[in-house]
Amino acid sequence: MVASCFGFVLIGALQALYGPSIPALREEFGLSPSAAGLGLSAHFAGGVAGVLLFDRRFGRTGNRRILAVAYLLMAAGAAGFALAPDWPFAILAALLAGIGFGGIDYGLNRLFATGFGRRSTAMLNILNAHFGVGAILGPAVIGAVGSEHYPALFLAFALANLPLLFCLRGVKDHATQPAFAATASADSVPAATASAATASADSVSPDTGGATPVGAALRSVLAVFVTLYVLHVGIEAGVGGWEPTHLESVGYGAAATATSVYWLMMTLGRFLAAPVALRFSAQAIITVSCAGMTACLLLAAIPDVAPYAYAGVGLFIAPIFPTGLPWLSRVAPGASRAGAIVMAASMLGGVAAGPALGKIIEWSGVRAVPLILAAVSAACLAATLWLTRTTRRPSP
């Protein structure tokens, strides 16, 4: 467990190292700003591929081997990025590191979602909080030593992956279906999909849910989960990317500091959500999170309170990603690839958020950023309410 949390610190730090390295990358390889940003884009593209690739191997290859390969790929990619002789090689290395990143992200989230019974939601929040720890530490370290030393940092990151290979003996190679997925409480199992937990292979396909009414209900639930994850990750990326610009436009000087507080509050929110998850259902936590996130984004449109409101967004958005995974596992136990689809879609949402939001801002102006994101957040709340209603077993 400790090694897994440290692994999430590493993937958070890796993702956060690319941005602060851009000035040195531009100078070393003679890149334009958009070309320098391709490193992070390649990382995310590799992440999507890693999620889908490693999902195909789960159940066929032992969990320990899958995680070991993912750690090695991420280490090799980071080392390749540090030592790249030219920019195309660096892009390929970032892609390779991203594949390992995706495998670790998906593999550990999946194991934590199914390995701790009713404590899985709490454990997932703790696991994902360590991602935020890495995302905070990465830029801090590169800011302290200077972006020109990014090769040394990427090499140190690559080496830090290797000891984790010796900490995989605590991972069961082939786990059976967790009991809580088939014995979830009556208020958390969908009426339309309750029978899916015990449906035979003849009536429900593991990948798609089949063509039965149960299968159609599973696909509908999965589609709304994908929507929720794409939109909320888009908000996460949108606030992280556009908060400084919006705050500067309304006369707030310490925009960069406020953005750091946003990420810090997101990390704190996941640690705080762990004990809350032991007392309240996933749907209740996500509903409150989406409502609070929407309210804070509306408040962010008021210049005097905008920095504090963005910090509130970080606090409320924090539990959504880790809390939704065990909820999905309970309500769609017959869709074995549901988690991979949702996680891959969420990464695509992060990639698409920047250009999509940028186009809207070109039309509406920078000051409309919080209102645009509030509208997206309201759609997240609507999706959560639909899922809560649809996945509640009616009283007998």
GROMACS .gro file of C-alpha atoms in nm:
model
  396
    1MET     CA    1   0.000   0.000   0.000
    2VAL     CA    2   0.280   0.241   0.090
    3ALA     CA    3   0.465   0.160  -0.233
    4SER     CA    4   0.145   0.212  -0.434
    5CYS     CA    5   0.094   0.554  -0.278
    6PHE     CA    6   0.457   0.640  -0.357
    7GLY     CA    7   0.394   0.523  -0.714
    8PHE     CA    8   0.111   0.776  -0.736
    9VAL     CA    9   0.342   1.047  -0.604
   10LEU     CA   10   0.575   0.961  -0.894
   11ILE     CA   11   0.307   0.970  -1.165
   12GLY     CA   12   0.181   1.301  -1.029
   13ALA     CA   13   0.533   1.443  -1.032
   14LEU     CA   14   0.603   1.317  -1.384
   15GLN     CA   15   0.290   1.479  -1.527
   16ALA     CA   16   0.378   1.806  -1.353
   17LEU     CA   17   0.744   1.813  -1.466
   18TYR     CA   18   0.674   1.876  -1.835
   19GLY     CA   19   0.524   2.223  -1.800
   20PRO     CA   20   0.800   2.384  -1.591
   21SER     CA   21   1.059   2.228  -1.825
   22ILE     CA   22   0.923   2.407  -2.133
   23PRO     CA   23   1.160   2.710  -2.117
   24ALA     CA   24   1.466   2.484  -2.117
   25LEU     CA   25   1.317   2.256  -2.383
   26ARG     CA   26   1.250   2.552  -2.612
   27GLU     CA   27   1.606   2.675  -2.572
   28GLU     CA   28   1.770   2.336  -2.616
   29PHE     CA   29   1.569   2.217  -2.917
   30GLY     CA   30   1.466   2.554  -3.068
   31LEU     CA   31   1.093   2.495  -3.024
   32SER     CA   32   0.789   2.716  -3.055
   33PRO     CA   33   0.553   2.725  -2.753
   34SER     CA   34   0.304   2.494  -2.924
   35ALA     CA   35   0.576   2.246  -3.024
   36ALA     CA   36   0.716   2.241  -2.670
   37GLY     CA   37   0.368   2.156  -2.540
   38LEU     CA   38   0.368   1.839  -2.747
   39GLY     CA   39   0.568   1.665  -2.475
   40LEU     CA   40   0.274   1.672  -2.236
   41SER     CA   41   0.033   1.588  -2.517
   42ALA     CA   42   0.241   1.279  -2.604
   43HIS     CA   43   0.240   1.185  -2.237
   44PHE     CA   44  -0.142   1.201  -2.222
   45ALA     CA   45  -0.176   1.013  -2.551
   46GLY     CA   46   0.047   0.741  -2.410
   47GLY     CA   47  -0.164   0.743  -2.094
   48VAL     CA   48  -0.481   0.666  -2.290
   49ALA     CA   49  -0.301   0.389  -2.479
   50GLY     CA   50  -0.161   0.253  -2.154
   51VAL     CA   51  -0.502   0.232  -1.988
   52LEU     CA   52  -0.654   0.047  -2.283
   53LEU     CA   53  -0.350  -0.177  -2.338
   54PHE     CA   54  -0.311  -0.286  -1.978
   55ASP     CA   55  -0.685  -0.336  -1.942
   56ARG     CA   56  -0.664  -0.594  -2.220
   57ARG     CA   57  -0.396  -0.780  -2.024
   58PHE     CA   58  -0.579  -0.787  -1.690
   59GLY     CA   59  -0.699  -1.140  -1.622
   60ARG     CA   60  -0.452  -1.279  -1.878
   61THR     CA   61  -0.128  -1.159  -1.722
   62GLY     CA   62  -0.057  -1.153  -1.349
   63ASN     CA   63  -0.114  -0.822  -1.172
   64ARG     CA   64   0.243  -0.814  -1.042
   65ARG     CA   65   0.387  -0.852  -1.391
   66ILE     CA   66   0.156  -0.587  -1.533
   67LEU     CA   67   0.256  -0.332  -1.270
   68ALA     CA   68   0.625  -0.423  -1.305
   69VAL     CA   69   0.612  -0.367  -1.682
   70ALA     CA   70   0.430  -0.035  -1.629
   71TYR     CA   71   0.692   0.090  -1.382
   72LEU     CA   72   0.973  -0.013  -1.619
   73LEU     CA   73   0.810   0.158  -1.918
   74MET     CA   74   0.763   0.479  -1.722
   75ALA     CA   75   1.123   0.467  -1.601
   76ALA     CA   76   1.257   0.398  -1.951
   77GLY     CA   77   1.048   0.677  -2.101
   78ALA     CA   78   1.156   0.931  -1.839
   79ALA     CA   79   1.521   0.837  -1.888
   80GLY     CA   80   1.482   0.860  -2.265
   81PHE     CA   81   1.324   1.206  -2.233
   82ALA     CA   82   1.615   1.321  -2.017
   83LEU     CA   83   1.880   1.192  -2.259
   84ALA     CA   84   1.699   1.260  -2.589
   85PRO     CA   85   1.937   1.380  -2.863
   86ASP     CA   86   1.656   1.554  -3.055
   87TRP     CA   87   1.292   1.653  -3.011
   88PRO     CA   88   1.129   1.366  -3.208
   89PHE     CA   89   1.314   1.119  -2.983
   90ALA     CA   90   1.194   1.312  -2.677
   91ILE     CA   91   0.833   1.292  -2.801
   92LEU     CA   92   0.860   0.915  -2.844
   93ALA     CA   93   1.012   0.887  -2.496
   94ALA     CA   94   0.726   1.092  -2.348
   95LEU     CA   95   0.481   0.862  -2.526
   96LEU     CA   96   0.654   0.557  -2.377
   97ALA     CA   97   0.653   0.712  -2.029
   98GLY     CA   98   0.283   0.790  -2.077
   99ILE     CA   99   0.205   0.426  -2.156
  100GLY     CA  100   0.366   0.324  -1.828
  101PHE     CA  101   0.185   0.609  -1.653
  102GLY     CA  102  -0.149   0.487  -1.787
  103GLY     CA  103  -0.077   0.130  -1.681
  104ILE     CA  104   0.009   0.235  -1.327
  105ASP     CA  105  -0.285   0.475  -1.301
  106TYR     CA  106  -0.534   0.217  -1.425
  107GLY     CA  107  -0.377  -0.085  -1.256
  108LEU     CA  108  -0.355   0.060  -0.906
  109ASN     CA  109  -0.694   0.231  -0.927
  110ARG     CA  110  -0.851  -0.097  -1.035
  111LEU     CA  111  -0.682  -0.298  -0.760
  112PHE     CA  112  -0.775  -0.045  -0.491
  113ALA     CA  113  -1.133  -0.027  -0.623
  114THR     CA  114  -1.178  -0.402  -0.582
  115GLY     CA  115  -0.936  -0.494  -0.306
  116PHE     CA  116  -1.068  -0.324   0.005
  117GLY     CA  117  -1.439  -0.407   0.010
  118ARG     CA  118  -1.648  -0.124   0.150
  119ARG     CA  119  -1.332   0.069   0.237
  120SER     CA  120  -1.237   0.092  -0.131
  121THR     CA  121  -1.375   0.445  -0.175
  122ALA     CA  122  -1.173   0.571   0.122
  123MET     CA  123  -0.859   0.393   0.004
  124LEU     CA  124  -0.897   0.528  -0.350
  125ASN     CA  125  -0.920   0.883  -0.217
  126ILE     CA  126  -0.600   0.829  -0.018
  127LEU     CA  127  -0.426   0.676  -0.321
  128ASN     CA  128  -0.525   0.959  -0.554
  129ALA     CA  129  -0.439   1.223  -0.296
  130HIS     CA  130  -0.077   1.114  -0.333
  131PHE     CA  131  -0.100   1.200  -0.704
  132GLY     CA  132  -0.165   1.556  -0.591
  133VAL     CA  133   0.135   1.541  -0.357
  134GLY     CA  134   0.353   1.458  -0.656
  135ALA     CA  135   0.190   1.727  -0.871
  136ILE     CA  136   0.279   1.984  -0.605
  137LEU     CA  137   0.632   1.857  -0.541
  138GLY     CA  138   0.734   1.827  -0.908
  139PRO     CA  139   0.708   2.197  -1.000
  140ALA     CA  140   0.848   2.296  -0.658
  141VAL     CA  141   1.164   2.093  -0.713
  142ILE     CA  142   1.217   2.209  -1.069
  143GLY     CA  143   1.157   2.566  -0.956
  144ALA     CA  144   1.424   2.526  -0.689
  145VAL     CA  145   1.695   2.378  -0.913
  146GLY     CA  146   1.603   2.558  -1.238
  147SER     CA  147   1.441   2.428  -1.557
  148GLU     CA  148   1.781   2.391  -1.724
  149HIS     CA  149   1.843   2.092  -1.496
  150TYR     CA  150   1.533   1.905  -1.613
  151PRO     CA  151   1.741   1.608  -1.749
  152ALA     CA  152   1.876   1.534  -1.402
  153LEU     CA  153   1.526   1.549  -1.254
  154PHE     CA  154   1.379   1.314  -1.515
  155LEU     CA  155   1.669   1.073  -1.458
  156ALA     CA  156   1.617   1.086  -1.081
  157PHE     CA  157   1.249   1.020  -1.141
  158ALA     CA  158   1.332   0.717  -1.358
  159LEU     CA  159   1.557   0.571  -1.089
  160ALA     CA  160   1.294   0.629  -0.820
  161ASN     CA  161   1.062   0.388  -1.003
  162LEU     CA  162   1.298   0.092  -0.973
  163PRO     CA  163   1.272   0.018  -0.597
  164LEU     CA  164   0.896  -0.019  -0.640
  165LEU     CA  165   0.959  -0.339  -0.836
  166PHE     CA  166   1.064  -0.505  -0.510
  167CYS     CA  167   0.740  -0.400  -0.337
  168LEU     CA  168   0.497  -0.594  -0.557
  169ARG     CA  169   0.492  -0.917  -0.358
  170GLY     CA  170   0.192  -0.785  -0.165
  171VAL     CA  171  -0.014  -0.771  -0.485
  172LYS     CA  172  -0.223  -1.079  -0.551
  173ASP     CA  173  -0.156  -1.203  -0.902
  174HIS     CA  174  -0.510  -1.311  -0.988
  175ALA     CA  175  -0.789  -1.178  -0.768
  176THR     CA  176  -1.142  -1.313  -0.780
  177GLN     CA  177  -1.446  -1.087  -0.823
  178PRO     CA  178  -1.475  -0.888  -0.498
  179ALA     CA  179  -1.765  -0.981  -0.277
  180PHE     CA  180  -1.888  -0.626  -0.234
  181ALA     CA  181  -1.964  -0.596  -0.606
  182ALA     CA  182  -2.222  -0.872  -0.580
  183THR     CA  183  -2.346  -0.789  -0.231
  184ALA     CA  184  -2.372  -0.412  -0.240
  185SER     CA  185  -2.639  -0.256  -0.023
  186ALA     CA  186  -2.988  -0.213  -0.156
  187ASP     CA  187  -2.958   0.163  -0.195
  188SER     CA  188  -2.651   0.138  -0.419
  189VAL     CA  189  -2.748  -0.130  -0.672
  190PRO     CA  190  -2.938  -0.014  -0.981
  191ALA     CA  191  -3.283  -0.146  -1.042
  192ALA     CA  192  -3.202  -0.197  -1.408
  193THR     CA  193  -2.866  -0.362  -1.343
  194ALA     CA  194  -2.913  -0.540  -1.011
  195SER     CA  195  -2.949  -0.872  -1.186
  196ALA     CA  196  -2.628  -0.814  -1.381
  197ALA     CA  197  -2.417  -0.915  -1.081
  198THR     CA  198  -2.553  -1.268  -1.108
  199ALA     CA  199  -2.639  -1.279  -1.475
  200SER     CA  200  -2.494  -1.568  -1.671
  201ALA     CA  201  -2.239  -1.532  -1.947
  202ASP     CA  202  -2.512  -1.626  -2.192
  203SER     CA  203  -2.718  -1.317  -2.118
  204VAL     CA  204  -2.459  -1.047  -2.048
  205SER     CA  205  -2.139  -0.989  -2.242
  206PRO     CA  206  -1.846  -0.890  -2.019
  207ASP     CA  207  -1.738  -0.614  -2.254
  208THR     CA  208  -2.059  -0.453  -2.371
  209GLY     CA  209  -2.337  -0.573  -2.148
  210GLY     CA  210  -2.502  -0.770  -2.428
  211ALA     CA  211  -2.816  -0.687  -2.625
  212THR     CA  212  -3.064  -0.759  -2.345
  213PRO     CA  213  -3.256  -0.485  -2.155
  214VAL     CA  214  -3.002  -0.530  -1.876
  215GLY     CA  215  -2.725  -0.473  -2.130
  216ALA     CA  216  -2.895  -0.158  -2.261
  217ALA     CA  217  -2.925  -0.025  -1.906
  218LEU     CA  218  -2.557  -0.097  -1.841
  219ARG     CA  219  -2.458   0.089  -2.155
  220SER     CA  220  -2.671   0.388  -2.054
  221VAL     CA  221  -2.518   0.397  -1.707
  222LEU     CA  222  -2.168   0.364  -1.853
  223ALA     CA  223  -2.235   0.644  -2.105
  224VAL     CA  224  -2.341   0.882  -1.827
  225PHE     CA  225  -2.040   0.785  -1.614
  226VAL     CA  226  -1.816   0.862  -1.912
  227THR     CA  227  -1.990   1.198  -1.951
  228LEU     CA  228  -1.943   1.277  -1.582
  229TYR     CA  229  -1.573   1.190  -1.593
  230VAL     CA  230  -1.499   1.374  -1.918
  231LEU     CA  231  -1.673   1.690  -1.796
  232HIS     CA  232  -1.527   1.697  -1.445
  233VAL     CA  233  -1.172   1.632  -1.572
  234GLY     CA  234  -1.233   1.910  -1.825
  235ILE     CA  235  -1.321   2.141  -1.534
  236GLU     CA  236  -1.012   2.027  -1.342
  237ALA     CA  237  -0.787   2.101  -1.641
  238GLY     CA  238  -0.979   2.418  -1.728
  239VAL     CA  239  -0.935   2.571  -1.384
  240GLY     CA  240  -0.569   2.466  -1.369
  241GLY     CA  241  -0.502   2.614  -1.713
  242TRP     CA  242  -0.717   2.929  -1.716
  243GLU     CA  243  -0.741   3.038  -1.351
  244PRO     CA  244  -0.419   3.249  -1.371
  245THR     CA  245  -0.536   3.425  -1.688
  246HIS     CA  246  -0.879   3.496  -1.543
  247LEU     CA  247  -0.740   3.627  -1.213
  248GLU     CA  248  -0.496   3.855  -1.393
  249SER     CA  249  -0.782   3.990  -1.607
  250VAL     CA  250  -0.969   4.099  -1.293
  251GLY     CA  251  -0.662   4.260  -1.136
  252TYR     CA  252  -0.537   3.989  -0.902
  253GLY     CA  253  -0.157   3.992  -0.894
  254ALA     CA  254  -0.061   3.663  -0.728
  255ALA     CA  255  -0.229   3.442  -0.987
  256ALA     CA  256   0.038   3.173  -0.985
  257THR     CA  257   0.016   3.140  -0.606
  258ALA     CA  258  -0.363   3.107  -0.625
  259THR     CA  259  -0.326   2.824  -0.878
  260SER     CA  260  -0.089   2.641  -0.644
  261VAL     CA  261  -0.350   2.676  -0.369
  262TYR     CA  262  -0.609   2.522  -0.604
  263TRP     CA  263  -0.396   2.207  -0.650
  264LEU     CA  264  -0.314   2.199  -0.279
  265MET     CA  265  -0.684   2.210  -0.190
  266MET     CA  266  -0.755   1.927  -0.434
  267THR     CA  267  -0.494   1.713  -0.262
  268LEU     CA  268  -0.627   1.806   0.083
  269GLY     CA  269  -0.983   1.732  -0.032
  270ARG     CA  270  -0.894   1.372  -0.120
  271PHE     CA  271  -0.735   1.310   0.218
  272LEU     CA  272  -1.043   1.459   0.388
  273ALA     CA  273  -1.277   1.250   0.173
  274ALA     CA  274  -1.128   0.922   0.299
  275PRO     CA  275  -1.300   0.924   0.643
  276VAL     CA  276  -1.614   1.076   0.492
  277ALA     CA  277  -1.637   0.784   0.248
  278LEU     CA  278  -1.662   0.542   0.540
  279ARG     CA  279  -1.987   0.708   0.654
  280PHE     CA  280  -2.160   0.828   0.338
  281SER     CA  281  -2.240   0.669   0.002
  282ALA     CA  282  -2.045   0.747  -0.314
  283GLN     CA  283  -2.349   0.903  -0.480
  284ALA     CA  284  -2.404   1.138  -0.184
  285ILE     CA  285  -2.038   1.247  -0.182
  286ILE     CA  286  -2.031   1.313  -0.557
  287THR     CA  287  -2.365   1.498  -0.550
  288VAL     CA  288  -2.241   1.733  -0.277
  289SER     CA  289  -1.909   1.771  -0.461
  290CYS     CA  290  -2.073   1.871  -0.789
  291ALA     CA  291  -2.313   2.110  -0.617
  292GLY     CA  292  -2.031   2.274  -0.420
  293MET     CA  293  -1.811   2.292  -0.728
  294THR     CA  294  -2.089   2.466  -0.924
  295ALA     CA  295  -2.151   2.718  -0.644
  296CYS     CA  296  -1.780   2.799  -0.613
  297LEU     CA  297  -1.742   2.853  -0.988
  298LEU     CA  298  -2.035   3.094  -0.983
  299LEU     CA  299  -1.871   3.281  -0.693
  300ALA     CA  300  -1.544   3.292  -0.890
  301ALA     CA  301  -1.716   3.533  -1.129
  302ILE     CA  302  -1.704   3.791  -0.846
  303PRO     CA  303  -1.352   3.944  -0.858
  304ASP     CA  304  -1.316   4.007  -0.483
  305VAL     CA  305  -1.372   3.643  -0.389
  306ALA     CA  306  -1.243   3.469  -0.704
  307PRO     CA  307  -0.914   3.330  -0.559
  308TYR     CA  308  -1.094   3.184  -0.259
  309ALA     CA  309  -1.370   3.046  -0.478
  310TYR     CA  310  -1.119   2.865  -0.699
  311ALA     CA  311  -0.967   2.710  -0.384
  312GLY     CA  312  -1.318   2.588  -0.302
  313VAL     CA  313  -1.344   2.433  -0.647
  314GLY     CA  314  -1.028   2.234  -0.576
  315LEU     CA  315  -1.170   2.111  -0.245
  316PHE     CA  316  -1.505   2.002  -0.393
  317ILE     CA  317  -1.375   1.848  -0.716
  318ALA     CA  318  -1.120   1.636  -0.530
  319PRO     CA  319  -1.332   1.330  -0.437
  320ILE     CA  320  -1.513   1.285  -0.769
  321PHE     CA  321  -1.257   1.082  -0.964
  322PRO     CA  322  -1.162   0.827  -0.693
  323THR     CA  323  -1.512   0.804  -0.544
  324GLY     CA  324  -1.682   0.730  -0.875
  325LEU     CA  325  -1.473   0.421  -0.954
  326PRO     CA  326  -1.607   0.188  -0.680
  327TRP     CA  327  -1.958   0.321  -0.748
  328LEU     CA  328  -1.916   0.221  -1.111
  329SER     CA  329  -1.777  -0.118  -1.006
  330ARG     CA  330  -2.088  -0.184  -0.796
  331VAL     CA  331  -2.351  -0.072  -1.043
  332ALA     CA  332  -2.195  -0.228  -1.354
  333PRO     CA  333  -2.027  -0.549  -1.238
  334GLY     CA  334  -2.111  -0.718  -1.568
  335ALA     CA  335  -1.916  -0.462  -1.771
  336SER     CA  336  -1.560  -0.570  -1.705
  337ARG     CA  337  -1.401  -0.295  -1.913
  338ALA     CA  338  -1.615  -0.014  -1.771
  339GLY     CA  339  -1.336   0.126  -1.553
  340ALA     CA  340  -1.087   0.134  -1.840
  341ILE     CA  341  -1.334   0.310  -2.069
  342VAL     CA  342  -1.414   0.573  -1.808
  343MET     CA  343  -1.048   0.637  -1.721
  344ALA     CA  344  -0.940   0.659  -2.085
  345ALA     CA  345  -1.227   0.896  -2.159
  346SER     CA  346  -1.130   1.113  -1.863
  347MET     CA  347  -0.777   1.150  -2.002
  348LEU     CA  348  -0.918   1.249  -2.340
  349GLY     CA  349  -1.132   1.504  -2.158
  350GLY     CA  350  -0.818   1.657  -2.011
  351VAL     CA  351  -0.657   1.674  -2.355
  352ALA     CA  352  -0.963   1.828  -2.521
  353ALA     CA  353  -1.042   2.077  -2.244
  354GLY     CA  354  -0.766   2.324  -2.335
  355PRO     CA  355  -0.844   2.386  -2.702
  356ALA     CA  356  -1.222   2.355  -2.655
  357LEU     CA  357  -1.230   2.605  -2.370
  358GLY     CA  358  -0.990   2.829  -2.559
  359LYS     CA  359  -1.226   2.851  -2.856
  360ILE     CA  360  -1.519   2.939  -2.632
  361ILE     CA  361  -1.313   3.204  -2.454
  362GLU     CA  362  -1.216   3.360  -2.787
  363TRP     CA  363  -1.586   3.421  -2.842
  364SER     CA  364  -1.693   3.517  -2.489
  365GLY     CA  365  -1.384   3.671  -2.329
  366VAL     CA  366  -1.157   3.563  -2.044
  367ARG     CA  367  -1.386   3.701  -1.772
  368ALA     CA  368  -1.648   3.444  -1.866
  369VAL     CA  369  -1.419   3.152  -1.769
  370PRO     CA  370  -1.585   3.076  -1.432
  371LEU     CA  371  -1.935   3.101  -1.578
  372ILE     CA  372  -1.847   2.867  -1.865
  373LEU     CA  373  -1.700   2.617  -1.622
  374ALA     CA  374  -2.000   2.657  -1.391
  375ALA     CA  375  -2.228   2.553  -1.679
  376VAL     CA  376  -2.013   2.243  -1.733
  377SER     CA  377  -2.023   2.175  -1.358
  378ALA     CA  378  -2.401   2.199  -1.361
  379ALA     CA  379  -2.402   1.930  -1.631
  380CYS     CA  380  -2.187   1.714  -1.397
  381LEU     CA  381  -2.445   1.763  -1.123
  382ALA     CA  382  -2.727   1.667  -1.360
  383ALA     CA  383  -2.539   1.352  -1.464
  384THR     CA  384  -2.482   1.259  -1.097
  385LEU     CA  385  -2.849   1.307  -1.008
  386TRP     CA  386  -2.950   1.090  -1.306
  387LEU     CA  387  -2.709   0.816  -1.200
  388THR     CA  388  -2.829   0.834  -0.839
  389ARG     CA  389  -3.191   0.797  -0.944
  390THR     CA  390  -3.120   0.525  -1.201
  391THR     CA  391  -2.897   0.316  -0.977
  392ARG     CA  392  -3.126   0.312  -0.675
  393ARG     CA  393  -3.319  -0.008  -0.619
  394PRO     CA  394  -3.691   0.070  -0.574
  395SER     CA  395  -3.848  -0.020  -0.240
  396PRO     CA  396  -4.019  -0.362  -0.244
   0.00000   0.00000   0.00000
